[in-house]
Coordinates of C-alpha atoms and ligand atoms in Angstrom, one line a residue:
M28 CA 50.0 -63.4 198.1
K29 CA 48.0 -63.0 201.4
R30 CA 49.2 -65.0 204.5
V31 CA 46.5 -66.5 206.4
T32 CA 46.3 -67.7 210.2
I33 CA 43.6 -70.1 211.1
L34 CA 42.4 -70.4 214.7
G35 CA 40.5 -73.6 215.1
S36 CA 42.2 -75.3 212.1
A37 CA 41.3 -79.0 213.2
G38 CA 37.5 -78.2 213.3
S39 CA 35.1 -78.2 210.6
I40 CA 35.4 -74.7 209.3
G41 CA 39.1 -74.9 209.8
R42 CA 39.6 -77.9 207.7
Q43 CA 37.2 -76.5 205.0
T44 CA 39.2 -73.2 204.9
L45 CA 42.4 -75.3 204.3
D46 CA 40.6 -77.2 201.5
V47 CA 39.7 -73.6 200.0
I48 CA 43.4 -72.6 200.4
S49 CA 44.8 -75.8 198.7
R50 CA 43.0 -74.8 195.6
M51 CA 44.4 -71.3 195.8
R52 CA 48.0 -71.7 196.5
D53 CA 48.9 -68.6 194.2
E54 CA 46.7 -66.4 196.1
F55 CA 47.0 -67.6 199.8
S56 CA 49.6 -69.1 202.1
V57 CA 49.3 -70.3 205.7
Y58 CA 51.2 -68.4 208.2
G59 CA 49.7 -69.9 211.5
L60 CA 47.4 -72.7 212.7
A61 CA 45.8 -73.1 216.2
T62 CA 44.0 -75.9 217.6
L63 CA 42.9 -76.7 221.2
N64 CA 44.2 -80.3 221.4
E65 CA 44.0 -82.1 218.0
V66 CA 47.8 -82.9 217.7
E67 CA 47.4 -85.7 215.0
V68 CA 45.3 -83.4 212.7
L69 CA 47.6 -80.5 213.2
V70 CA 50.7 -82.7 212.4
R71 CA 49.1 -83.4 208.9
Q72 CA 48.0 -79.9 208.4
I73 CA 51.7 -78.8 209.2
E74 CA 53.0 -81.2 206.7
D75 CA 50.5 -80.0 204.0
F76 CA 50.7 -76.2 204.6
R77 CA 54.0 -75.5 206.1
P78 CA 52.8 -72.9 208.4
D79 CA 55.6 -70.7 210.3
V80 CA 53.9 -70.9 213.7
V81 CA 51.5 -73.1 215.3
A82 CA 49.7 -72.8 218.6
I83 CA 48.3 -75.5 220.7
G84 CA 45.6 -74.5 223.2
D85 CA 46.1 -77.2 225.6
K86 CA 49.5 -76.6 227.3
S87 CA 49.8 -80.3 228.6
I88 CA 50.1 -81.6 225.1
S89 CA 52.5 -79.2 223.5
N90 CA 55.4 -81.7 224.1
E91 CA 53.4 -84.5 222.5
L92 CA 53.3 -82.0 219.3
R93 CA 57.1 -81.4 219.5
E94 CA 57.9 -84.9 219.6
A95 CA 55.5 -85.7 216.7
L96 CA 57.3 -83.1 214.5
R97 CA 60.8 -84.6 213.4
E98 CA 62.0 -81.8 210.9
N99 CA 60.8 -78.6 209.5
T100 CA 59.3 -77.8 213.0
P101 CA 57.4 -74.5 213.0
E102 CA 57.5 -72.3 216.0
I103 CA 55.4 -73.8 218.7
L104 CA 53.2 -71.5 221.0
S105 CA 50.9 -73.0 223.7
G106 CA 48.0 -72.4 226.1
D107 CA 45.4 -69.7 225.6
E108 CA 48.0 -67.0 225.8
G109 CA 49.8 -68.9 222.9
V110 CA 46.8 -68.7 220.8
I111 CA 46.1 -65.1 221.5
E112 CA 49.8 -64.1 220.5
L113 CA 49.3 -66.0 217.3
A114 CA 46.0 -64.1 216.6
S115 CA 48.0 -60.9 217.2
R116 CA 50.9 -61.5 215.1
E117 CA 51.2 -59.0 212.5
N118 CA 52.8 -61.4 209.9
A119 CA 49.2 -62.5 208.9
D120 CA 47.0 -60.4 206.6
I121 CA 43.9 -62.5 207.4
V122 CA 43.0 -64.1 210.5
V123 CA 40.0 -66.9 210.2
N124 CA 38.6 -67.4 213.5
A125 CA 36.9 -70.8 213.7
I126 CA 37.0 -71.3 217.4
V127 CA 33.8 -72.7 219.1
G128 CA 32.1 -70.6 221.7
A129 CA 32.9 -67.7 223.9
A130 CA 36.6 -68.9 224.0
A131 CA 36.9 -67.1 220.7
L132 CA 36.5 -63.6 222.1
K133 CA 40.0 -62.8 223.2
P134 CA 41.7 -64.2 220.1
S135 CA 39.2 -62.2 218.0
L136 CA 40.1 -59.1 219.8
A137 CA 43.7 -59.8 219.5
A138 CA 43.2 -60.2 215.7
I139 CA 41.6 -56.6 215.2
R140 CA 44.6 -54.8 214.0
P141 CA 45.2 -51.9 211.4
G142 CA 44.8 -53.5 207.9
T143 CA 44.0 -56.9 209.2
R144 CA 40.9 -58.9 207.8
L145 CA 39.3 -60.9 210.6
C146 CA 37.1 -63.6 208.9
S147 CA 34.8 -64.7 211.7
A148 CA 33.1 -68.0 211.8
N149 CA 32.7 -67.6 215.4
K150 CA 29.3 -66.1 216.1
E151 CA 29.5 -66.1 220.1
S152 CA 32.1 -63.4 220.3
L153 CA 29.9 -60.9 218.5
V154 CA 26.7 -62.2 220.6
I155 CA 28.5 -61.4 223.8
A156 CA 30.7 -58.6 223.0
G157 CA 29.5 -56.9 219.6
H158 CA 29.5 -53.6 221.5
L159 CA 33.2 -53.8 221.9
I160 CA 34.1 -55.6 218.7
M161 CA 32.5 -53.4 216.1
P162 CA 33.7 -50.0 217.3
R163 CA 37.2 -51.5 217.7
V164 CA 37.1 -52.7 214.1
A165 CA 36.1 -49.2 213.0
E166 CA 38.6 -47.4 215.2
V167 CA 41.8 -49.3 214.2
G168 CA 40.9 -49.6 210.5
A169 CA 40.6 -53.4 210.5
E170 CA 37.8 -55.4 208.3
L171 CA 35.6 -58.1 209.7
I172 CA 34.0 -60.4 207.2
P173 CA 31.5 -63.0 208.3
I174 CA 32.0 -66.6 207.4
D175 CA 28.5 -67.6 208.6
S176 CA 26.6 -68.3 205.6
E177 CA 23.6 -66.2 206.3
H178 CA 25.6 -63.3 207.1
S179 CA 28.0 -63.7 203.9
A180 CA 24.7 -63.7 202.0
L181 CA 23.5 -60.7 203.8
L182 CA 26.8 -58.8 203.1
Q183 CA 26.6 -60.1 199.2
A184 CA 23.0 -58.9 199.0
S185 CA 23.5 -55.6 200.8
L186 CA 26.1 -54.6 198.2
A187 CA 23.1 -53.8 196.0
G188 CA 22.2 -50.8 197.9
R189 CA 23.1 -48.3 200.4
Y190 CA 22.8 -48.8 204.2
D191 CA 20.0 -46.2 204.6
E192 CA 18.1 -47.9 201.7
I193 CA 18.1 -51.5 203.8
K194 CA 14.5 -51.9 204.9
R195 CA 15.1 -55.2 206.7
L196 CA 17.1 -58.3 206.8
I197 CA 15.7 -61.8 206.2
L198 CA 17.8 -64.6 207.8
T199 CA 16.8 -67.9 206.4
A200 CA 16.7 -71.0 208.8
S201 CA 16.8 -74.7 207.7
G202 CA 14.6 -75.4 210.8
G203 CA 17.2 -78.0 211.6
P204 CA 16.3 -81.8 212.0
F205 CA 13.2 -81.2 213.8
H206 CA 11.4 -78.8 211.5
G207 CA 7.8 -80.0 210.8
K208 CA 8.5 -83.3 212.9
N209 CA 6.1 -84.4 215.8
I210 CA 8.8 -85.5 218.0
D211 CA 8.5 -85.2 221.8
F212 CA 11.5 -83.1 222.8
E213 CA 11.6 -84.7 226.2
T214 CA 12.8 -88.0 224.8
V215 CA 14.7 -87.1 221.7
T216 CA 18.2 -88.3 221.7
V217 CA 21.5 -86.7 221.0
N218 CA 22.1 -88.8 217.8
D219 CA 18.7 -87.3 216.4
A220 CA 19.7 -83.8 217.2
L221 CA 23.0 -84.3 215.4
K222 CA 21.5 -85.3 212.2
H223 CA 21.2 -82.0 210.4
P224 CA 19.4 -82.3 207.0
N225 CA 21.7 -80.1 205.0
W226 CA 24.9 -79.0 206.7
A227 CA 27.8 -81.0 208.0
M228 CA 29.0 -79.1 211.2
G229 CA 30.5 -79.3 214.7
A230 CA 28.3 -80.8 217.4
K231 CA 27.7 -77.6 219.2
I232 CA 26.2 -75.6 216.3
T233 CA 24.3 -78.7 215.1
V234 CA 22.5 -78.9 218.4
D235 CA 22.1 -75.2 218.3
S236 CA 20.3 -75.7 214.7
A237 CA 18.0 -78.2 216.3
T238 CA 16.7 -75.8 219.0
M239 CA 17.0 -72.9 216.6
M240 CA 19.2 -71.0 219.2
N241 CA 21.7 -71.0 216.2
K242 CA 19.3 -68.8 214.4
G243 CA 18.9 -66.6 217.5
L244 CA 22.6 -66.2 217.8
E245 CA 22.6 -65.2 214.3
V246 CA 20.0 -62.4 214.7
I247 CA 22.2 -61.0 217.3
E248 CA 25.1 -61.5 215.2
A249 CA 23.5 -59.6 212.2
H250 CA 22.4 -56.9 214.5
W251 CA 26.1 -56.1 215.2
L252 CA 27.6 -56.7 211.8
F253 CA 25.0 -54.6 209.8
D254 CA 24.0 -52.1 212.6
I255 CA 20.1 -52.9 212.1
P256 CA 17.9 -53.0 215.1
S257 CA 16.1 -56.3 216.0
D258 CA 12.7 -55.3 214.8
R259 CA 14.1 -55.1 211.4
I260 CA 15.6 -58.5 211.2
D261 CA 13.1 -61.4 210.4
V262 CA 13.7 -65.1 210.5
L263 CA 12.3 -67.1 207.6
V264 CA 12.2 -71.1 207.5
H265 CA 13.7 -72.5 204.3
P266 CA 14.3 -76.2 204.8
E267 CA 16.5 -76.7 201.5
S268 CA 19.2 -74.0 202.5
I269 CA 19.7 -72.8 199.1
I270 CA 18.6 -69.2 199.7
H271 CA 21.1 -68.2 202.3
S272 CA 19.5 -64.9 203.4
I273 CA 17.9 -61.9 201.9
V274 CA 18.2 -58.2 202.1
E275 CA 14.9 -56.0 201.5
F276 CA 15.4 -52.5 200.4
V277 CA 13.1 -49.6 200.9
D278 CA 11.4 -49.9 197.4
G279 CA 10.4 -53.4 198.2
S280 CA 13.1 -55.2 196.3
Q281 CA 14.5 -58.3 197.9
I282 CA 17.9 -59.3 197.0
A283 CA 18.7 -62.9 197.9
Q284 CA 22.0 -64.9 197.7
A285 CA 21.8 -68.4 196.6
G286 CA 24.1 -71.3 196.4
L287 CA 24.6 -75.0 197.2
P288 CA 24.8 -75.5 201.2
D289 CA 28.6 -75.8 201.2
M290 CA 30.6 -73.8 203.8
R291 CA 33.6 -73.4 201.4
L292 CA 31.6 -70.9 199.4
P293 CA 31.2 -68.2 202.4
I294 CA 34.7 -69.1 203.6
Q295 CA 36.1 -68.3 200.0
Y296 CA 34.2 -65.2 199.7
A297 CA 35.4 -64.0 203.1
L298 CA 38.9 -64.7 202.0
T299 CA 38.8 -63.1 198.6
Y300 CA 36.2 -60.3 199.2
P301 CA 35.1 -58.1 197.4
D302 CA 36.9 -60.2 194.6
R303 CA 35.5 -63.5 193.3
L304 CA 37.6 -66.5 192.1
P305 CA 36.7 -69.8 190.7
G306 CA 36.5 -72.3 193.5
A307 CA 35.6 -76.0 194.7
V308 CA 31.8 -75.5 195.0
P309 CA 29.7 -76.8 192.1
S310 CA 27.0 -74.8 190.3
L311 CA 23.7 -74.7 191.8
N312 CA 21.3 -76.3 189.5
L313 CA 17.7 -75.0 190.4
A314 CA 16.1 -77.0 188.1
E315 CA 17.4 -80.1 189.9
V316 CA 16.5 -78.8 193.3
G317 CA 13.0 -78.1 191.8
Q318 CA 11.3 -76.6 194.7
L319 CA 12.1 -74.3 197.5
N320 CA 9.8 -74.0 200.6
F321 CA 9.4 -70.9 203.0
S322 CA 7.4 -70.8 206.2
E323 CA 7.2 -68.7 209.4
P324 CA 9.3 -70.1 212.4
D325 CA 7.3 -72.1 215.0
Y326 CA 8.3 -69.8 218.1
R327 CA 6.0 -71.9 220.3
R328 CA 7.8 -75.3 219.7
F329 CA 11.5 -73.6 219.2
P330 CA 11.3 -71.0 222.0
C331 CA 15.1 -70.4 221.9
L332 CA 14.7 -68.0 218.9
L333 CA 12.4 -65.7 220.9
I334 CA 14.6 -65.9 224.0
A335 CA 17.4 -64.7 221.8
Y336 CA 15.3 -61.7 220.5
D337 CA 14.4 -60.8 224.0
A338 CA 18.1 -61.2 225.3
L339 CA 19.0 -58.8 222.3
D340 CA 16.5 -56.3 223.3
A341 CA 17.3 -56.5 226.9
G342 CA 20.8 -55.5 225.7
G343 CA 24.0 -55.1 227.7
S344 CA 25.3 -58.3 229.4
A345 CA 21.9 -60.1 228.6
P346 CA 23.0 -61.9 225.4
C347 CA 26.3 -62.9 227.2
A348 CA 24.4 -64.6 229.9
M349 CA 22.1 -66.2 227.5
N350 CA 25.0 -67.6 225.5
A351 CA 26.9 -68.9 228.4
A352 CA 23.6 -70.7 229.7
N353 CA 23.4 -72.1 226.1
E354 CA 27.1 -73.5 225.9
A355 CA 26.4 -75.0 229.4
A356 CA 22.9 -76.5 228.3
V357 CA 24.3 -77.8 224.9
R358 CA 27.1 -79.5 226.6
L359 CA 24.8 -81.2 229.4
F360 CA 22.5 -82.4 226.5
L361 CA 25.3 -83.9 224.5
E362 CA 26.7 -85.5 227.8
G363 CA 23.3 -87.2 228.3
Q364 CA 22.6 -85.1 231.5
I365 CA 19.5 -83.3 230.4
S366 CA 16.8 -83.5 227.8
F367 CA 16.4 -81.6 224.7
A368 CA 13.4 -79.9 226.2
E369 CA 15.5 -78.8 229.2
I370 CA 17.7 -76.4 227.1
P371 CA 15.4 -73.4 226.8
R372 CA 14.2 -73.9 230.4
L373 CA 17.7 -73.6 231.5
L374 CA 18.1 -70.5 229.4
N375 CA 14.8 -68.8 230.8
R376 CA 16.2 -69.8 234.3
A377 CA 19.6 -68.2 233.6
L378 CA 18.2 -64.9 232.2
T379 CA 15.6 -64.4 235.0
K380 CA 18.4 -64.7 237.6
H381 CA 20.8 -62.6 235.6
A382 CA 21.0 -58.8 236.6
V383 CA 21.8 -56.9 233.3
I384 CA 25.0 -54.9 233.2
P385 CA 24.1 -52.1 230.6
K386 CA 27.8 -51.6 229.2
P387 CA 29.8 -54.6 230.3
T388 CA 33.5 -54.4 230.0
I389 CA 35.7 -57.5 228.5
D390 CA 36.1 -58.3 232.3
D391 CA 32.5 -58.2 233.0
I392 CA 31.8 -60.3 230.2
L393 CA 34.4 -62.9 230.8
A394 CA 33.3 -63.0 234.5
I395 CA 29.4 -63.5 233.6
N396 CA 30.4 -66.0 230.9
K397 CA 32.2 -68.2 233.4
E398 CA 29.6 -67.6 236.3
V399 CA 26.5 -68.3 234.1
F400 CA 28.2 -71.2 232.6
E401 CA 29.1 -73.0 236.1
E402 CA 25.9 -72.0 237.8
T403 CA 23.8 -73.6 234.9
V404 CA 25.9 -76.8 235.0
R405 CA 25.5 -76.7 239.0
S406 CA 21.8 -76.2 238.6
V407 CA 21.2 -79.7 237.2
E408 CA 23.6 -81.6 239.8
Ligands
MG519 MG1 24.7 -70.0 209.7

């Protein structure tokens, strides 16, 4: 029986992780749950899964949680430091990090302990601090297993050969809701951007998907997870989201992983890796799908993808500055303060202004993250 802690348990990935666990109660139990502020959801999850510990990121509402729980109350931690403490607890064998954005960095680092498996659904922490996270994972003897569907596919496909036999990684991209559509990005609405054709996800990642910054972040994530340089990581638009990614080996063989677009599949694989168990996701019927389409990304219409490649090549703190500007830009767009077309402009502006630090420390990264985020917000006031 493996004990699991879920950070961000009220979000889309957190809830789906609990769904997977609910079908595998002989294999997994819940040690800890953390949410920023969703008390109601957390209370229900506590009743269903009986965790030993919970953490609520927003300190001001921890009393609300205490009052909502009458009996069988788990230990309650609160604040950022409470979430970090929960992540660091050795009682859990597996930590699922499903926190959105750069806020996941410190909990990610806290979860990297000898013998622990960190299942990461958070791409931003690798994007901004891959150079610190990956050596730490190797050094302490932890495991880092991606939940992101593309990286789960790359992991599964890469098992068909050795590292030195990998020629390139091919990340598939749905293209988001605007792929192939002649839409004016100056006037497109938040609702339009939130209508993802294949995946049900949180708002931040859905907007990233519409700008294709999500794929840019994933290119950087793949670079760190698989130690492959950017010129050997390609993006292939595949609107059906059935092929989740492909590894090409030196002999020209391409191994692809396919499945229905359902996050419970990569979540379950991250939990059971390297084993496989029957689960919730129905079989893919390719005859029913009928047709799979592929095309090159449209870099002109979706400049965020190239911005991400450039930030990865600039190295050091550049991806951190880019990510912070993107988090700010997405928030401003969701709040109706800027147009969709303004998002890449704000990223370019932030990267032009940013003086790259070649080997940023954690403190450098947290400072740049805060500074660039605030500066980007101020720039539109
Ligand atoms: Mg993905």
